[in-house]
Short mmCIF file of C-alpha atoms in Angstrom, two decimals:
data_model
loop_
_atom_site.label_atom_id
_atom_site.label_comp_id
_atom_site.label_asym_id
_atom_site.label_seq_id
_atom_site.Cartn_x
_atom_site.Cartn_y
_atom_site.Cartn_z
CA ALA A 1 9.29 -21.32 -22.63
CA SER A 2 6.14 -23.40 -23.44
CA GLU A 3 2.76 -21.62 -24.36
CA GLU A 4 1.32 -22.49 -21.03
CA ALA A 5 3.81 -20.69 -19.30
CA LEU A 6 3.22 -17.41 -21.05
CA SER A 7 -0.57 -17.73 -21.05
CA PRO A 8 -1.87 -14.88 -18.50
CA GLN A 9 -3.55 -16.20 -15.51
CA PRO A 10 -4.69 -13.43 -13.36
CA ALA A 11 -6.66 -15.53 -10.57
CA ALA A 12 -3.41 -17.73 -9.96
CA PHE A 13 -1.23 -14.39 -10.26
CA ALA A 14 1.07 -14.33 -7.35
CA PRO A 15 4.38 -12.16 -6.66
CA ALA A 16 7.68 -14.35 -6.42
CA GLY A 17 8.78 -15.01 -2.73
CA HIS A 18 11.35 -12.55 -1.21
CA GLU A 19 13.44 -15.86 -1.44
CA VAL A 20 13.83 -15.68 -4.94
CA PHE A 21 15.67 -12.72 -5.10
CA ALA A 22 17.78 -13.67 -2.09
CA HIS A 23 20.36 -15.50 -4.42
CA THR A 24 20.89 -12.62 -6.99
CA SER A 25 23.96 -10.47 -7.18
CA ALA A 26 22.15 -7.56 -8.43
CA LYS A 27 19.92 -5.47 -6.42
CA ASP A 28 16.69 -6.39 -7.42
CA GLY A 29 14.48 -4.82 -4.49
CA PRO A 30 14.59 -2.67 -1.41
CA SER A 31 17.18 -4.03 0.89
CA GLY A 32 16.16 -2.89 4.10
CA GLU A 33 19.77 -2.46 5.20
CA GLY A 34 20.82 -0.65 8.39
CA VAL A 35 16.87 -0.61 9.50
CA PRO A 36 15.87 -2.19 12.97
CA ARG A 37 15.62 -5.69 12.95
CA MET A 38 11.89 -6.83 12.32
CA PRO A 39 10.46 -9.19 14.76
CA ALA A 40 10.09 -12.62 13.86
CA LEU A 41 6.38 -12.56 13.92
CA ALA A 42 6.13 -9.21 11.91
CA ARG A 43 4.04 -9.41 8.53
CA VAL A 44 3.29 -7.04 5.84
CA VAL A 45 -0.36 -6.42 6.22
CA ALA A 46 -1.38 -3.35 4.23
CA SER A 47 -0.25 -0.28 2.20
CA GLY A 48 -0.15 3.20 3.16
CA LEU A 49 0.71 6.78 2.64
CA LEU A 50 3.35 8.76 4.00
CA ILE A 51 2.35 12.40 4.70
CA ARG A 52 3.61 15.45 6.94
CA GLN A 53 7.24 15.28 5.60
CA GLY A 54 7.43 11.48 6.51
CA GLN A 55 6.34 12.06 10.41
CA ARG A 56 2.67 10.34 9.73
CA ALA A 57 1.46 7.63 7.61
CA ILE A 58 -2.40 6.89 6.63
CA VAL A 59 -3.54 3.24 6.58
CA PRO A 60 -6.41 1.43 6.55
CA VAL A 61 -7.78 0.70 9.90
CA ASP A 62 -8.65 -2.66 9.56
CA ALA A 63 -5.13 -3.44 9.14
CA LEU A 64 -4.51 -2.61 12.85
CA ARG A 65 -7.04 -4.79 14.34
CA GLY A 66 -5.37 -6.80 17.02
CA ALA A 67 -1.80 -5.40 16.41
CA ALA A 68 0.69 -5.26 19.47
CA GLN A 69 3.41 -3.29 17.63
CA VAL A 70 3.33 -1.35 14.52
CA TRP A 71 6.17 -0.84 11.96
CA VAL A 72 6.46 1.51 8.79
CA ARG A 73 8.64 0.82 5.85
CA ASP A 74 8.93 2.93 2.84
CA GLY A 75 9.96 2.18 -0.55
CA LEU A 76 13.36 1.80 0.04
CA GLY A 77 13.11 -0.53 2.91
CA ARG A 78 13.81 1.71 5.45
CA THR A 79 11.65 0.84 8.58
CA VAL A 80 10.70 2.82 11.58
CA SER A 81 8.11 2.03 14.67
CA ALA A 82 5.00 3.65 15.08
CA GLN A 83 2.17 4.51 17.36
CA ILE A 84 -1.57 4.52 16.37
CA GLU A 85 -2.74 8.44 16.79
CA GLN A 86 -6.00 8.33 15.26
CA ARG A 87 -8.82 5.85 13.91
CA VAL A 88 -11.52 7.22 11.73
CA GLU A 89 -13.56 4.28 11.37
CA GLU A 90 -16.22 5.98 9.18
CA LEU A 91 -13.52 6.59 6.83
CA GLY A 92 -11.91 3.26 7.38
CA LEU A 93 -8.53 5.11 7.95
CA ALA A 94 -5.88 5.70 10.64
CA MET A 95 -3.49 8.15 11.30
CA LEU A 96 -0.05 6.32 12.64
CA ALA A 97 2.87 8.98 14.02
CA LEU A 98 6.01 7.42 13.13
CA ASP A 99 8.62 7.19 15.92
CA SER A 100 11.49 8.77 13.68
CA PRO A 101 10.35 10.41 10.27
CA LEU A 102 11.08 9.17 7.27
CA SER A 103 12.11 12.53 5.95
CA ASP A 104 12.59 12.40 2.27
CA ALA A 105 9.36 11.50 1.59
CA PRO A 106 7.96 13.53 -1.81
CA ALA A 107 5.49 16.00 -1.35
CA LEU A 108 2.22 15.26 -2.98
CA THR A 109 -0.08 17.16 -5.20
CA ALA A 110 -3.87 17.02 -5.80
CA PRO A 111 -5.68 17.56 -8.65
CA ALA A 112 -7.15 21.16 -9.16
CA ALA A 113 -10.80 19.73 -9.26
CA ASP A 114 -12.09 16.09 -7.90
CA ALA A 115 -11.14 13.34 -10.44
CA PHE A 116 -14.28 12.22 -12.62
CA PRO A 117 -15.79 9.24 -12.77
CA GLY A 118 -13.91 7.03 -15.62
CA SER A 119 -10.98 8.98 -15.51
CA GLN A 120 -7.54 6.80 -15.10
CA ALA A 121 -6.83 5.53 -11.64
CA HIS A 122 -3.66 3.87 -10.36
CA VAL A 123 -3.37 2.13 -7.06
CA VAL A 124 0.21 1.30 -5.52
CA ALA A 125 0.05 -1.35 -2.94
CA TYR A 126 1.85 -4.19 -1.30
CA ALA A 127 0.57 -7.71 -1.06
CA GLY A 128 0.25 -9.31 2.40
CA ALA A 129 2.98 -11.28 3.35
CA ASP A 130 3.85 -13.79 5.75
CA HIS A 131 7.58 -12.66 6.31
CA PRO A 132 8.86 -8.73 7.26
CA ALA A 133 11.06 -8.63 4.16
CA PRO A 134 11.34 -5.68 2.04
CA ALA A 135 9.45 -6.02 -1.33
CA TRP A 136 8.37 -4.01 -4.38
CA PRO A 137 4.76 -2.84 -4.46
CA TRP A 138 2.48 -3.70 -7.15
CA LEU A 139 0.84 -1.22 -9.41
CA HIS A 140 -2.71 -1.96 -10.50
CA SER A 141 -4.62 0.21 -13.08
CA GLY A 142 -8.34 1.02 -13.77
CA PHE A 143 -10.56 3.64 -13.76
CA LEU A 144 -12.68 5.58 -11.39
CA GLY A 145 -16.25 4.71 -10.76
CA PRO A 146 -19.17 6.91 -9.61
CA VAL A 147 -19.79 8.36 -6.29
CA ASP A 148 -22.48 6.74 -4.65
CA VAL A 149 -25.07 9.44 -3.58
CA GLY A 150 -26.35 7.89 -0.37
CA THR A 151 -22.77 7.14 0.97
CA GLY A 152 -20.46 9.73 -0.97
CA VAL A 153 -18.04 6.73 -1.34
CA ARG A 154 -16.43 6.25 -4.82
CA ARG A 155 -16.35 2.98 -6.23
CA LEU A 156 -13.21 2.13 -7.60
CA GLY A 157 -12.59 0.13 -10.92
CA VAL A 158 -9.14 -1.48 -10.05
CA GLY A 159 -9.44 -5.07 -9.26
CA LEU A 160 -7.11 -6.04 -6.58
CA PRO A 161 -5.50 -9.28 -5.92
CA THR A 162 -6.32 -11.31 -2.71
CA GLY A 163 -4.19 -10.05 0.06
CA HIS A 164 -4.32 -6.79 -0.92
CA ARG A 165 -6.04 -4.00 1.30
CA GLY A 166 -5.40 -0.94 -0.56
CA GLY A 167 -3.51 1.99 -0.95
CA PRO A 168 -2.93 5.36 -2.28
CA VAL A 169 -4.55 6.00 -5.70
CA PHE A 170 -3.25 8.45 -8.33
CA ASP A 171 -4.47 9.78 -11.30
CA ALA A 172 -2.88 9.49 -14.83
CA SER A 173 -0.56 12.65 -13.69
CA GLY A 174 0.60 10.97 -10.67
CA ARG A 175 -1.21 13.40 -8.30
CA LEU A 176 -3.18 12.12 -5.12
CA VAL A 177 -6.92 11.22 -5.26
CA GLY A 178 -7.71 9.25 -2.56
CA MET A 179 -7.23 5.79 -0.93
CA ALA A 180 -8.27 2.62 -2.07
CA LEU A 181 -9.71 0.15 0.87
CA ALA A 182 -10.22 -3.33 -0.43
CA GLN A 183 -13.24 -5.25 0.48
CA ALA A 184 -13.60 -9.26 -0.29
CA GLY A 185 -10.52 -8.97 -2.63
CA GLN A 186 -11.66 -5.82 -4.65
CA ALA A 187 -11.04 -2.22 -4.06
CA ASP A 188 -14.05 -0.61 -2.53
CA ARG A 189 -13.56 3.03 -2.10
#
């Protein structure tokens, strides 16, 4: 490989399209086999968090604006339709009720105390895509920022590429510490 091909180019870095993996013999990603056929106009728009034994999902509320139909896909590619149950605009989140549970969602643990500024943080998120094919999520790492005293919003020092609207945030031990919401290509809270 040339030196240019190996040079890091974070601004231009983008995931390989799903068509790259369509011609491989090995299972290189979630298959989505045995799931309902997605509508041709379906698009990946946001990442969320399965809760309540896979019966509900928390997602960024702005991803639902204008949505006529909502689908939820887990990390294995299994897909179910969902309904918007509640919107909490002040938090930037919405809760979806899944039409059938993705029942083997793992139980989440929370840290004994709030994560402190400067501690490691990891966002697991899917990039927006112009196709409904299953894909692997991206892992973005950084450090938690301070809490804004006026708003109570914690700044997240994890840069998210354009097309990522955020996702669950975990500490270095894999415990859930919150949800990142992207604003102008950067995780805001």
